[in-house]
CSV table of C-alpha atoms in Angstrom, one decimal:
chain,number,residue,atom,x,y,z
V,1,ASP,CA,-8.6,-3.1,-19.1
V,2,SER,CA,-7.4,-0.5,-16.6
V,3,GLY,CA,-10.4,1.7,-17.1
V,4,VAL,CA,-8.2,4.6,-18.3
V,5,THR,CA,-8.9,5.6,-21.9
V,6,GLN,CA,-6.7,7.5,-24.3
V,7,THR,CA,-7.4,8.9,-27.7
V,8,PRO,CA,-6.2,8.7,-30.3
V,9,LYS,CA,-4.3,5.4,-30.4
V,10,HIS,CA,-2.0,6.6,-33.2
V,11,LEU,CA,-1.1,10.0,-34.4
V,12,ILE,CA,1.1,10.8,-37.4
V,13,THR,CA,2.0,14.4,-37.9
V,14,ALA,CA,4.7,16.6,-39.4
V,15,THR,CA,7.4,18.7,-37.6
V,16,GLY,CA,6.2,22.0,-36.4
V,17,GLN,CA,2.7,20.9,-35.9
V,18,ARG,CA,0.6,20.9,-32.8
V,19,VAL,CA,-1.4,17.9,-31.4
V,20,THR,CA,-3.7,17.2,-28.5
V,21,LEU,CA,-3.8,13.9,-26.7
V,22,ARG,CA,-6.8,13.1,-24.5
V,23,CYS,CA,-7.1,11.0,-21.4
V,24,SER,CA,-10.1,9.9,-19.4
V,25,PRO,CA,-9.2,8.6,-15.9
V,26,ARG,CA,-10.9,5.6,-14.2
V,27,SER,CA,-14.2,6.4,-12.7
V,28,GLY,CA,-13.7,8.1,-9.3
V,29,ASP,CA,-10.0,8.8,-9.8
V,30,LEU,CA,-9.1,12.5,-9.2
V,31,SER,CA,-5.4,12.4,-10.1
V,32,VAL,CA,-4.0,12.1,-13.6
V,33,TYR,CA,-0.4,11.6,-14.7
V,34,TRP,CA,1.3,11.9,-18.1
V,35,TYR,CA,4.3,9.9,-19.1
V,36,GLN,CA,6.4,9.7,-22.2
V,37,GLN,CA,8.1,6.5,-23.4
V,38,SER,CA,10.8,6.9,-26.0
V,39,LEU,CA,13.6,4.6,-27.1
V,40,ASP,CA,16.4,6.9,-25.9
V,41,GLN,CA,14.8,8.3,-22.7
V,42,GLY,CA,12.8,5.4,-21.5
V,43,LEU,CA,9.7,6.0,-19.4
V,44,GLN,CA,9.6,9.5,-18.0
V,45,PHE,CA,7.1,11.3,-15.9
V,46,LEU,CA,5.9,14.5,-17.4
V,47,ILE,CA,3.2,16.1,-15.3
V,48,GLN,CA,0.5,15.3,-12.7
V,49,TYR,CA,-2.9,16.9,-12.1
V,50,TYR,CA,-5.2,16.5,-9.1
V,51,ASN,CA,-8.8,17.6,-9.2
V,52,GLY,CA,-8.0,20.2,-11.9
V,53,GLU,CA,-4.8,21.6,-10.4
V,54,GLU,CA,-1.2,20.9,-11.4
V,55,ARG,CA,0.6,19.0,-8.6
V,56,ALA,CA,3.9,17.9,-9.9
V,57,LYS,CA,6.1,18.5,-12.9
V,58,GLY,CA,8.8,16.3,-14.4
V,59,ASN,CA,10.9,16.7,-17.4
V,60,ILE,CA,8.2,18.3,-19.5
V,61,LEU,CA,9.3,20.6,-22.3
V,62,GLU,CA,8.1,24.2,-22.5
V,63,ARG,CA,6.5,23.3,-25.8
V,64,PHE,CA,4.3,20.8,-24.0
V,65,SER,CA,1.4,21.8,-21.7
V,66,ALA,CA,-1.5,19.9,-20.1
V,67,GLN,CA,-4.7,20.6,-18.2
V,68,GLN,CA,-7.3,18.7,-16.3
V,69,PHE,CA,-10.9,19.7,-16.9
V,70,PRO,CA,-13.9,19.8,-14.4
V,71,ASP,CA,-15.0,16.4,-15.6
V,72,LEU,CA,-11.5,15.2,-14.7
V,73,HIS,CA,-10.4,14.3,-18.2
V,74,SER,CA,-7.0,15.6,-19.2
V,75,GLU,CA,-5.4,16.8,-22.3
V,76,LEU,CA,-1.7,17.0,-23.2
V,77,ASN,CA,-0.8,19.6,-25.8
V,78,LEU,CA,2.4,19.2,-27.8
V,79,SER,CA,3.4,22.1,-30.0
V,80,SER,CA,6.2,22.9,-32.4
V,81,LEU,CA,6.7,19.2,-32.8
V,82,GLU,CA,10.2,17.8,-33.5
V,83,LEU,CA,11.3,14.4,-34.7
V,84,GLY,CA,12.5,13.6,-31.2
V,85,ASP,CA,9.0,14.0,-29.8
V,86,SER,CA,8.0,10.7,-31.4
V,87,ALA,CA,7.1,8.4,-28.6
V,88,LEU,CA,4.4,6.6,-26.7
V,89,TYR,CA,2.5,8.9,-24.4
V,90,PHE,CA,0.8,7.3,-21.5
V,91,CYS,CA,-1.8,8.6,-19.1
V,92,ALA,CA,-2.3,7.1,-15.7
V,93,SER,CA,-4.8,7.8,-13.0
V,94,SER,CA,-5.2,7.2,-9.3
V,95,PRO,CA,-7.8,8.1,-6.7
V,96,TYR,CA,-5.5,10.7,-5.1
V,97,PRO,CA,-1.8,11.7,-5.3
V,98,GLY,CA,-0.7,9.5,-2.4
V,99,SER,CA,-2.2,6.3,-3.9
V,100,ASP,CA,0.3,3.4,-4.1
V,101,GLU,CA,-0.9,2.3,-7.5
V,102,GLN,CA,-1.4,4.1,-10.8
V,103,TYR,CA,-3.5,2.7,-13.5
V,104,PHE,CA,-2.2,3.2,-17.0
V,105,GLY,CA,-4.1,3.7,-20.2
V,106,PRO,CA,-3.1,2.0,-23.5
V,107,GLY,CA,-1.1,5.0,-24.7
V,108,THR,CA,-1.0,7.2,-27.8
V,109,ARG,CA,1.7,6.5,-30.2
V,110,LEU,CA,2.9,9.8,-31.8
V,111,THR,CA,5.0,9.7,-34.9
V,112,VAL,CA,6.5,13.0,-36.1
V,113,THR,CA,7.7,12.9,-39.7
H,1,SER,CA,17.5,10.5,-14.4
H,2,GLN,CA,16.1,7.1,-13.8
H,3,GLN,CA,15.7,6.0,-10.2
H,4,GLY,CA,15.7,2.3,-11.0
H,5,GLU,CA,18.0,0.3,-13.2
H,6,GLU,CA,17.1,-3.2,-14.2
H,7,ASP,CA,19.4,-6.0,-14.9
H,8,PRO,CA,19.7,-7.8,-17.3
H,9,GLN,CA,18.5,-5.6,-20.1
H,10,ALA,CA,17.2,-8.7,-22.0
H,11,LEU,CA,16.6,-12.3,-21.0
H,12,SER,CA,15.7,-15.2,-23.2
H,13,ILE,CA,14.5,-18.5,-21.6
H,14,GLN,CA,12.5,-21.6,-22.4
H,15,GLU,CA,9.0,-22.2,-21.1
H,16,GLY,CA,9.0,-23.8,-17.7
H,17,GLU,CA,12.2,-22.1,-16.6
H,18,ASN,CA,12.4,-19.4,-14.0
H,19,ALA,CA,13.2,-15.8,-14.9
H,20,THR,CA,14.9,-13.4,-12.5
H,21,MET,CA,15.2,-9.7,-13.0
H,22,ASN,CA,17.0,-7.3,-10.7
H,23,CYS,CA,16.4,-3.6,-10.0
H,24,SER,CA,18.6,-1.1,-8.2
H,25,TYR,CA,17.6,2.3,-7.1
H,26,LYS,CA,19.3,5.4,-5.8
H,27,THR,CA,17.3,7.1,-3.0
H,28,SER,CA,15.4,5.9,0.0
H,29,ILE,CA,11.9,4.6,-0.8
H,30,ASN,CA,8.6,3.9,0.8
H,31,ASN,CA,7.7,1.2,-1.6
H,32,LEU,CA,8.9,-0.4,-4.9
H,33,GLN,CA,6.6,-1.6,-7.7
H,34,TRP,CA,7.0,-3.8,-10.6
H,35,TYR,CA,5.1,-3.3,-13.9
H,36,ARG,CA,4.7,-5.3,-17.0
H,37,GLN,CA,4.4,-4.0,-20.5
H,38,ASN,CA,3.4,-6.1,-23.5
H,39,SER,CA,4.9,-5.0,-26.7
H,40,GLY,CA,4.1,-1.3,-27.1
H,41,ARG,CA,1.1,-1.4,-24.9
H,42,GLY,CA,0.1,0.1,-21.6
H,43,LEU,CA,1.7,-0.8,-18.3
H,44,VAL,CA,0.1,-3.3,-16.0
H,45,HIS,CA,0.8,-3.2,-12.2
H,46,LEU,CA,2.1,-6.5,-11.0
H,47,ILE,CA,3.1,-6.2,-7.4
H,48,LEU,CA,4.1,-3.6,-4.8
H,49,ILE,CA,6.5,-4.3,-1.9
H,50,ARG,CA,6.8,-1.8,1.0
H,51,SER,CA,10.1,-0.8,2.5
H,52,ASN,CA,9.5,-2.8,5.7
H,53,GLU,CA,8.9,-6.0,3.7
H,54,ARG,CA,11.6,-8.3,2.5
H,55,GLU,CA,9.6,-10.7,0.3
H,56,LYS,CA,6.2,-10.8,-1.3
H,57,HIS,CA,4.4,-13.4,-3.4
H,58,SER,CA,1.7,-13.1,-5.9
H,59,GLY,CA,0.9,-16.2,-7.9
H,60,ARG,CA,4.0,-17.2,-9.9
H,61,LEU,CA,5.7,-13.9,-8.9
H,62,ARG,CA,8.1,-13.5,-6.1
H,63,VAL,CA,9.6,-10.1,-5.2
H,64,THR,CA,12.4,-9.4,-2.8
H,65,LEU,CA,13.6,-6.1,-1.5
H,66,ASP,CA,16.9,-5.3,0.2
H,67,THR,CA,16.8,-1.7,1.3
H,68,SER,CA,20.4,-1.9,2.6
H,69,LYS,CA,21.6,-2.6,-0.9
H,70,LYS,CA,18.9,-0.5,-2.5
H,71,SER,CA,17.9,-3.4,-4.7
H,72,SER,CA,14.9,-5.6,-5.6
H,73,SER,CA,14.4,-8.7,-7.6
H,74,LEU,CA,11.4,-10.1,-9.5
H,75,LEU,CA,11.2,-13.9,-10.0
H,76,ILE,CA,8.7,-15.4,-12.3
H,77,THR,CA,8.5,-19.2,-11.8
H,78,ALA,CA,7.5,-21.8,-14.4
H,79,SER,CA,7.5,-19.2,-17.1
H,80,ARG,CA,5.1,-19.3,-20.0
H,81,ALA,CA,5.2,-17.9,-23.5
H,82,ALA,CA,2.6,-15.4,-22.4
H,83,ASP,CA,5.0,-13.9,-19.9
H,84,THR,CA,7.0,-12.4,-22.8
H,85,ALA,CA,7.0,-8.7,-22.1
H,86,SER,CA,9.1,-5.9,-20.7
H,87,TYR,CA,9.3,-5.6,-16.9
H,88,PHE,CA,9.9,-2.4,-15.1
H,89,CYS,CA,10.6,-1.5,-11.5
H,90,ALA,CA,9.3,1.9,-10.3
H,91,THR,CA,9.6,4.0,-7.2
H,92,PHE,CA,8.0,7.1,-6.1
H,93,SER,CA,9.7,10.5,-6.0
H,94,GLY,CA,8.5,13.9,-4.9
H,95,GLY,CA,6.1,12.8,-2.3
H,96,TYR,CA,4.1,10.1,-4.1
H,97,ASN,CA,3.6,12.3,-7.1
H,98,LYS,CA,6.0,10.9,-9.6
H,99,LEU,CA,6.7,7.3,-10.5
H,100,ILE,CA,10.3,6.9,-11.6
H,101,PHE,CA,10.8,3.9,-13.8
H,102,GLY,CA,13.9,1.9,-14.6
H,103,ALA,CA,15.0,1.1,-18.1
H,104,GLY,CA,13.3,-2.3,-18.0
H,105,THR,CA,14.1,-5.9,-18.7
H,106,ARG,CA,12.9,-7.5,-22.0
H,107,LEU,CA,11.9,-11.0,-21.3
H,108,ALA,CA,11.4,-13.5,-24.1
H,109,VAL,CA,9.9,-16.9,-23.2
H,110,HIS,CA,10.2,-19.5,-26.0
H,111,PRO,CA,7.8,-22.4,-26.3
């Protein structure tokens, strides 16, 4: 158990809908990262937050957005969902952006039908 | 684009045998990490090797790094059925903000 929690574990929704994925980092970690794992794209970095502020952006679609709240939990919002958005979404945390190791949560499996 | 590329894509061995996975990367690095993922679950950090290290051991794991060839290898000795998983190498990009993962090697260890 990494100490990172993600909810929900599974999500099934229809195209065009909007969902919110939630992540609670390990106690004391200030930095949160979101990754997407799909069959065709593999594991891809989406976005990073540190202490409430966006620090780095990867291949995150404009339909996706994220934020980190004062209590350090983070939410990833996916809107206008398409079939291709079906994937495992991972959250990871680290004490600070320069940390060597990131601790990954169990992931949320999103299925868009 | 992915920074690391693993080879082979899939590996099937018997318990007790050694498993070797290779990773190549494109840009200069400060360190390289290996992660393990059991079927559809979260990633678990296995080992980190810094750019000034050539070899590192952790239990049954041995990692090597050749910065001149931009490659690394992960050796699992005396494999067990419980080692069945996907293994990914990863490097940092963008100033320690983004972890870039390879495509992974799927290892199957048969009893």
